[in-house]
Amino acid sequence: MASFLAKRLALALVTIYAVVTLTFFMVRLMPGNAMSYLEAQLSQQGGLTTQQIAAKVQEAYGVQPTGPLWHQYLSYLGNAVHGNFGTSILDPGKTVLSVVAGALPWTLLVVGLALLISFAIGVIIGTLIAAFPQSMLAKIATGVVSFLAAVPNYIIALVLIYLVADQEHLLPASGPYSLTTTPGWNVSFISSVLQHALLPVLSYVIVAFGSWALTMKGSVSTILGADYVRAGEARGLSRYRVTRSYIGRNAMLPMVTNLGLSLGYMFGGSVFIETFFVYPGLGYYLVQSVNQRDYPVMMGCFLLITIAVVVSNLIVDLAYPLVDPRIMSPGRARQTGLTVSGRAAEAQTADPAGRPAA
Amino acid sequence: MKFLRDLWRICRADKPALIGAIVILIYLAVAIIGPFATHVGYQKNPALAYLPPSLKYPLGTDFLGNSVLSELIIGTRPIMEVGILAAVMVVTVGVTVGLVSGYRGGVMDQVVMRITDVFLTIPGLPLVIVIASIVRTTSPFALAAILSVTGWAGLARAVRSQALSLRTSDFIDAARVQGLPLRNMVARQLLPNVGPYVAIHFLLAVTDAIYAEVGLYLLGVAPISGTNWGIMLNLALSQGALYTTQSALYLFSPMLAIVFLQVALVYFSRAMDRLFNPRLRVQ
Amino acid sequence: MAADPALLEVQDLTVSFGKVRAVENVSLSVGQGRVYGLVGESGCGKSTLAYALLGLVAPPGRIVSGAVRFRGQDLARMSYRELRRLRARHIAVVFQAAMSAFNPVISIGAQVEHILDAHPGVYPSHQAGREYFEELLRLVRLRPEQVWRTYESRLSGGMKQRVAIAFALLLKPEVLVLDEPTTALDVLSQRLVIDIVRDLHQSLDTTVVFVTHDLAVVAELAERVAVMYAGRLVESGTVEEIFFDDRRHPYVKALISAMPSVAADPARLRPIPGQVPDLSALPPGCRFEPRCALAVPVCPLVEPELVVTASGHAVSCHVVNSGLGRDGGQ
């Protein structure tokens, strides 16, 4: 068990490190790179010495534009560990860290709610379809979700905005909360937040629940025919027990495995949803900073989105043994004196029949 | 080939798949012939702006006075070009990495798999946006390469586990005993076994690429040149099309064009899945 | 008829899967404490029949007519609740290929606890139940500490089969049904399972019904045998009658001759020509007729009756039964 944990943790750290490095190279080395661009701009403006320009660039990016490359890299890493990612070019008073830290909760709120809701609906509908495959409900549901799962989520978002254009007060289509309420743990604020989150969450859910439903349906259908389910019945177990521990637990395995992948997609989709709904999350700021050439903020958003995905993947990985206890360390097996058949949790990659939400 | 006959048989039974296949073919035809059949101008012509649908303009006109239908037709090729290119890149890289790594095994396999895991975890779309904004390009090849920067990882992993299980199978041992070179092993022994999975993944890679590509244009991250569905949506939005009904056709036509293609690709990929997975045919 | 009261009785049972009748008009009775073998080729319906003994017909199959009676009560008419109380407690089954008879994500011990939970009256405490299970494990030559906390993926095929037997005997049922207990096992494991079943029958006086296509196992274990072909019962009798009697169904005779013997001359091996009929396109008459050397004109037209002699030996064949009255007398 410990080695499994350690391996997953190590992978997470390596990924974060890789992304930080990647960000550095994109900032410094890519053609048309950001720092040179800023340098050129500042020198064009005139009135600054080269040292002053260098200082300004460093302040903006957290990296000295001069000096050997590996030196810049190390100082970048050092700064990153301290949370110094520079300041916004457009708004030099704000640090990148403050911008992204403020944006993170909003993205987490919408993505989290959307994932929970679409997962829950998907489980219910998928199970129903698998349990009553010949019914009218199953046929209609399968058709509908097959269609919806293929539609890009930004299109759904645009359609929703178009449809509710006149109902701003009921179904707000912009902003995280109404400006008339004061932020804090009070009912009017919380309800305003939820109200404003409704449409963005809906945009995700409409597309995503279909994928979950299809995956669940496939999973349950396979399990229903399994021998151990019949064996459970043959032993006189109650229907409840068989459904919960024999069908349910086994059917959930592929769903949990897909959670990690799905989170990646959803965070990615946030760039569209948040932009169209003017929702101040990481995706929104990513796009804004791209269009405004505010590269430090852009890098910061990208880094934080990636870290969010890595951490949530890690949480799912760590929770997996709870669902599938077969992941045991070799040490445990030695206790029982048997050889290990070693079933590792190979994360299921995009299964064509049941893609997670795009 | 038997494969084509099986495919035809499944398509006939599975209506959505058949419709999907036909729709895809139509789109391909439009992409190839389109630019020769019609053209689009870039001069503003207020007199012709936002005209309702008529015989001359079956889908009405946009804010420049161009026929929306013409724009749709011309816009098909760039989208499909980049989409297919990106899918080809994803599949090529993914399959190569997966096969070689899985077959070779050992330390190299472990290292390659860790790298693949990293690419798998990094969220693709934000990375694509970041790269696209730094490398502002209009070349379809460059764009396709950017779009495929993380997509290959999933396929590589799946192909590698296939290669791993095949590696220990008997017929591979037989081939090895005969002293066949690696090239032959990969091409003629392993490839046909992963073929079906790869075909399905190719179709899905096209949908992913189109999703991302249109998204890039939609957000204004990719430079605007010429016209395509994403650019149409971008311009429509900036003209405030979301809040009036006047330009509804201009707004919804590209949306429908995108949706029909995506749905067609997904339905068709399900037929392919059924083709290679006979168990599923019973359902 | 039989001197012992029938514990388990099948009366004119017909089980259909859509249009296909997997089991048709089969009747047999299993006496208390007997060992009963069900024999036939793959697809002859013997497994379906065995599962019907627990009311466990796999959907989309359903019992269309007839009855399965345990101590006089018809299983086909029981509610799920009543069946639940019956299963494992009075009638237990060991599935064919116990490879997947265990829930993969729950430890073996936990699955035993599930059974104890579902049948609270049998043991005063879970501890008592666990102790008996461990005793059973030793009976099947397994070490309890190897099994209780492990998951099924860590057990070999032979081990799983034996654990499955222990599971089946946990609640001390009166009837034990085994579906192909020796198939898919290596020869040593086969020997072990046969010995275990025999020991258990002798020490616990359990009634045993086992399904197999392996006549050697039948010869070793069974007291009475029923032979099925294409869904119908073609012969039933004691094991001596099945193997040696003059009056036997042609299929049974051919089956016995088809068995290779280590000692005999291999040239004398005589396989049965032809194939098992398609269950969805059955002829109106005898189903074995196309492959039968004794066939006469009436065979493909009229379904032969099951004629029972005074000793309880029943055969369903026009040719073999000709010369016998309806009651089996000459």
PDB file of N, CA, C and O in Angstrom, chain A residues 220-249:
ATOM      1  N   VAL A 220     -22.463  -1.836 -15.998  1.00  0.00           N
ATOM      2  CA  VAL A 220     -23.497  -2.624 -15.337  1.00  0.00           C
ATOM      3  C   VAL A 220     -23.915  -3.805 -16.206  1.00  0.00           C
ATOM      4  O   VAL A 220     -24.106  -4.916 -15.711  1.00  0.00           O
ATOM      5  N   SER A 221     -24.063  -3.569 -17.512  1.00  0.00           N
ATOM      6  CA  SER A 221     -24.460  -4.673 -18.394  1.00  0.00           C
ATOM      7  C   SER A 221     -23.483  -5.829 -18.301  1.00  0.00           C
ATOM      8  O   SER A 221     -23.887  -6.982 -18.252  1.00  0.00           O
ATOM      9  N   THR A 222     -22.198  -5.508 -18.285  1.00  0.00           N
ATOM     10  CA  THR A 222     -21.201  -6.575 -18.197  1.00  0.00           C
ATOM     11  C   THR A 222     -21.309  -7.313 -16.873  1.00  0.00           C
ATOM     12  O   THR A 222     -21.294  -8.535 -16.817  1.00  0.00           O
ATOM     13  N   ILE A 223     -21.450  -6.549 -15.793  1.00  0.00           N
ATOM     14  CA  ILE A 223     -21.462  -7.170 -14.468  1.00  0.00           C
ATOM     15  C   ILE A 223     -22.697  -8.040 -14.272  1.00  0.00           C
ATOM     16  O   ILE A 223     -22.638  -9.084 -13.636  1.00  0.00           O
ATOM     17  N   LEU A 224     -23.826  -7.586 -14.840  1.00  0.00           N
ATOM     18  CA  LEU A 224     -25.067  -8.339 -14.631  1.00  0.00           C
ATOM     19  C   LEU A 224     -24.937  -9.779 -15.094  1.00  0.00           C
ATOM     20  O   LEU A 224     -25.578 -10.670 -14.559  1.00  0.00           O
ATOM     21  N   GLY A 225     -24.108  -9.995 -16.110  1.00  0.00           N
ATOM     22  CA  GLY A 225     -23.975 -11.354 -16.600  1.00  0.00           C
ATOM     23  C   GLY A 225     -22.906 -12.148 -15.896  1.00  0.00           C
ATOM     24  O   GLY A 225     -22.665 -13.302 -16.224  1.00  0.00           O
ATOM     25  N   ALA A 226     -22.255 -11.528 -14.906  1.00  0.00           N
ATOM     26  CA  ALA A 226     -21.119 -12.199 -14.279  1.00  0.00           C
ATOM     27  C   ALA A 226     -21.553 -13.362 -13.401  1.00  0.00           C
ATOM     28  O   ALA A 226     -22.603 -13.316 -12.772  1.00  0.00           O
ATOM     29  N   ASP A 227     -20.689 -14.366 -13.338  1.00  0.00           N
ATOM     30  CA  ASP A 227     -21.006 -15.554 -12.546  1.00  0.00           C
ATOM     31  C   ASP A 227     -21.155 -15.250 -11.069  1.00  0.00           C
ATOM     32  O   ASP A 227     -21.990 -15.837 -10.387  1.00  0.00           O
ATOM     33  N   TYR A 228     -20.345 -14.329 -10.566  1.00  0.00           N
ATOM     34  CA  TYR A 228     -20.385 -14.135  -9.124  1.00  0.00           C
ATOM     35  C   TYR A 228     -21.681 -13.480  -8.665  1.00  0.00           C
ATOM     36  O   TYR A 228     -22.059 -13.583  -7.505  1.00  0.00           O
ATOM     37  N   VAL A 229     -22.362 -12.802  -9.604  1.00  0.00           N
ATOM     38  CA  VAL A 229     -23.669 -12.254  -9.238  1.00  0.00           C
ATOM     39  C   VAL A 229     -24.656 -13.406  -9.033  1.00  0.00           C
ATOM     40  O   VAL A 229     -25.399 -13.461  -8.055  1.00  0.00           O
ATOM     41  N   ARG A 230     -24.651 -14.349  -9.963  1.00  0.00           N
ATOM     42  CA  ARG A 230     -25.534 -15.518  -9.812  1.00  0.00           C
ATOM     43  C   ARG A 230     -25.128 -16.333  -8.593  1.00  0.00           C
ATOM     44  O   ARG A 230     -25.971 -16.878  -7.884  1.00  0.00           O
ATOM     45  N   ALA A 231     -23.804 -16.393  -8.381  1.00  0.00           N
ATOM     46  CA  ALA A 231     -23.346 -17.142  -7.205  1.00  0.00           C
ATOM     47  C   ALA A 231     -23.884 -16.493  -5.937  1.00  0.00           C
ATOM     48  O   ALA A 231     -24.283 -17.170  -4.992  1.00  0.00           O
ATOM     49  N   GLY A 232     -23.872 -15.166  -5.920  1.00  0.00           N
ATOM     50  CA  GLY A 232     -24.417 -14.450  -4.765  1.00  0.00           C
ATOM     51  C   GLY A 232     -25.873 -14.795  -4.534  1.00  0.00           C
ATOM     52  O   GLY A 232     -26.295 -15.067  -3.401  1.00  0.00           O
ATOM     53  N   GLU A 233     -26.652 -14.823  -5.615  1.00  0.00           N
ATOM     54  CA  GLU A 233     -28.057 -15.197  -5.480  1.00  0.00           C
ATOM     55  C   GLU A 233     -28.191 -16.628  -5.013  1.00  0.00           C
ATOM     56  O   GLU A 233     -29.052 -16.951  -4.184  1.00  0.00           O
ATOM     57  N   ALA A 234     -27.320 -17.502  -5.546  1.00  0.00           N
ATOM     58  CA  ALA A 234     -27.388 -18.917  -5.179  1.00  0.00           C
ATOM     59  C   ALA A 234     -27.090 -19.133  -3.706  1.00  0.00           C
ATOM     60  O   ALA A 234     -27.470 -20.142  -3.133  1.00  0.00           O
ATOM     61  N   ARG A 235     -26.385 -18.174  -3.094  1.00  0.00           N
ATOM     62  CA  ARG A 235     -26.080 -18.335  -1.680  1.00  0.00           C
ATOM     63  C   ARG A 235     -27.166 -17.756  -0.812  1.00  0.00           C
ATOM     64  O   ARG A 235     -27.025 -17.682   0.410  1.00  0.00           O
ATOM     65  N   GLY A 236     -28.248 -17.304  -1.420  1.00  0.00           N
ATOM     66  CA  GLY A 236     -29.347 -16.804  -0.622  1.00  0.00           C
ATOM     67  C   GLY A 236     -29.150 -15.389  -0.114  1.00  0.00           C
ATOM     68  O   GLY A 236     -29.781 -14.981   0.848  1.00  0.00           O
ATOM     69  N   LEU A 237     -28.279 -14.629  -0.758  1.00  0.00           N
ATOM     70  CA  LEU A 237     -28.082 -13.259  -0.307  1.00  0.00           C
ATOM     71  C   LEU A 237     -29.273 -12.409  -0.716  1.00  0.00           C
ATOM     72  O   LEU A 237     -29.919 -12.669  -1.719  1.00  0.00           O
ATOM     73  N   SER A 238     -29.526 -11.355   0.059  1.00  0.00           N
ATOM     74  CA  SER A 238     -30.669 -10.507  -0.240  1.00  0.00           C
ATOM     75  C   SER A 238     -30.402  -9.697  -1.506  1.00  0.00           C
ATOM     76  O   SER A 238     -29.254  -9.441  -1.853  1.00  0.00           O
ATOM     77  N   ARG A 239     -31.476  -9.276  -2.134  1.00  0.00           N
ATOM     78  CA  ARG A 239     -31.348  -8.497  -3.358  1.00  0.00           C
ATOM     79  C   ARG A 239     -30.531  -7.240  -3.090  1.00  0.00           C
ATOM     80  O   ARG A 239     -29.723  -6.825  -3.912  1.00  0.00           O
ATOM     81  N   TYR A 240     -30.766  -6.649  -1.932  1.00  0.00           N
ATOM     82  CA  TYR A 240     -30.046  -5.429  -1.581  1.00  0.00           C
ATOM     83  C   TYR A 240     -28.545  -5.697  -1.533  1.00  0.00           C
ATOM     84  O   TYR A 240     -27.744  -4.940  -2.085  1.00  0.00           O
ATOM     85  N   ARG A 241     -28.176  -6.778  -0.865  1.00  0.00           N
ATOM     86  CA  ARG A 241     -26.761  -7.090  -0.743  1.00  0.00           C
ATOM     87  C   ARG A 241     -26.136  -7.348  -2.097  1.00  0.00           C
ATOM     88  O   ARG A 241     -25.054  -6.854  -2.402  1.00  0.00           O
ATOM     89  N   VAL A 242     -26.828  -8.115  -2.916  1.00  0.00           N
ATOM     90  CA  VAL A 242     -26.280  -8.437  -4.234  1.00  0.00           C
ATOM     91  C   VAL A 242     -26.119  -7.171  -5.067  1.00  0.00           C
ATOM     92  O   VAL A 242     -25.093  -6.960  -5.711  1.00  0.00           O
ATOM     93  N   THR A 243     -27.143  -6.314  -5.024  1.00  0.00           N
ATOM     94  CA  THR A 243     -27.074  -5.090  -5.813  1.00  0.00           C
ATOM     95  C   THR A 243     -25.943  -4.193  -5.331  1.00  0.00           C
ATOM     96  O   THR A 243     -25.199  -3.634  -6.122  1.00  0.00           O
ATOM     97  N   ARG A 244     -25.816  -4.075  -4.030  1.00  0.00           N
ATOM     98  CA  ARG A 244     -24.826  -3.149  -3.517  1.00  0.00           C
ATOM     99  C   ARG A 244     -23.411  -3.676  -3.628  1.00  0.00           C
ATOM    100  O   ARG A 244     -22.536  -3.037  -4.182  1.00  0.00           O
ATOM    101  N   SER A 245     -23.149  -4.829  -3.066  1.00  0.00           N
ATOM    102  CA  SER A 245     -21.763  -5.288  -2.956  1.00  0.00           C
ATOM    103  C   SER A 245     -21.274  -6.112  -4.132  1.00  0.00           C
ATOM    104  O   SER A 245     -20.079  -6.244  -4.323  1.00  0.00           O
ATOM    105  N   TYR A 246     -22.196  -6.712  -4.886  1.00  0.00           N
ATOM    106  CA  TYR A 246     -21.736  -7.581  -5.966  1.00  0.00           C
ATOM    107  C   TYR A 246     -21.846  -6.877  -7.304  1.00  0.00           C
ATOM    108  O   TYR A 246     -20.924  -6.897  -8.101  1.00  0.00           O
ATOM    109  N   ILE A 247     -22.975  -6.227  -7.553  1.00  0.00           N
ATOM    110  CA  ILE A 247     -23.133  -5.523  -8.818  1.00  0.00           C
ATOM    111  C   ILE A 247     -22.549  -4.125  -8.704  1.00  0.00           C
ATOM    112  O   ILE A 247     -21.688  -3.720  -9.483  1.00  0.00           O
ATOM    113  N   GLY A 248     -23.019  -3.392  -7.692  1.00  0.00           N
ATOM    114  CA  GLY A 248     -22.664  -1.983  -7.554  1.00  0.00           C
ATOM    115  C   GLY A 248     -21.172  -1.727  -7.474  1.00  0.00           C
ATOM    116  O   GLY A 248     -20.602  -0.971  -8.264  1.00  0.00           O
ATOM    117  N   ARG A 249     -20.516  -2.379  -6.553  1.00  0.00           N
ATOM    118  CA  ARG A 249     -19.088  -2.099  -6.353  1.00  0.00           C
ATOM    119  C   ARG A 249     -18.273  -2.404  -7.582  1.00  0.00           C
ATOM    120  O   ARG A 249     -17.387  -1.649  -7.958  1.00  0.00           O
TER     121      ARG A 249
END
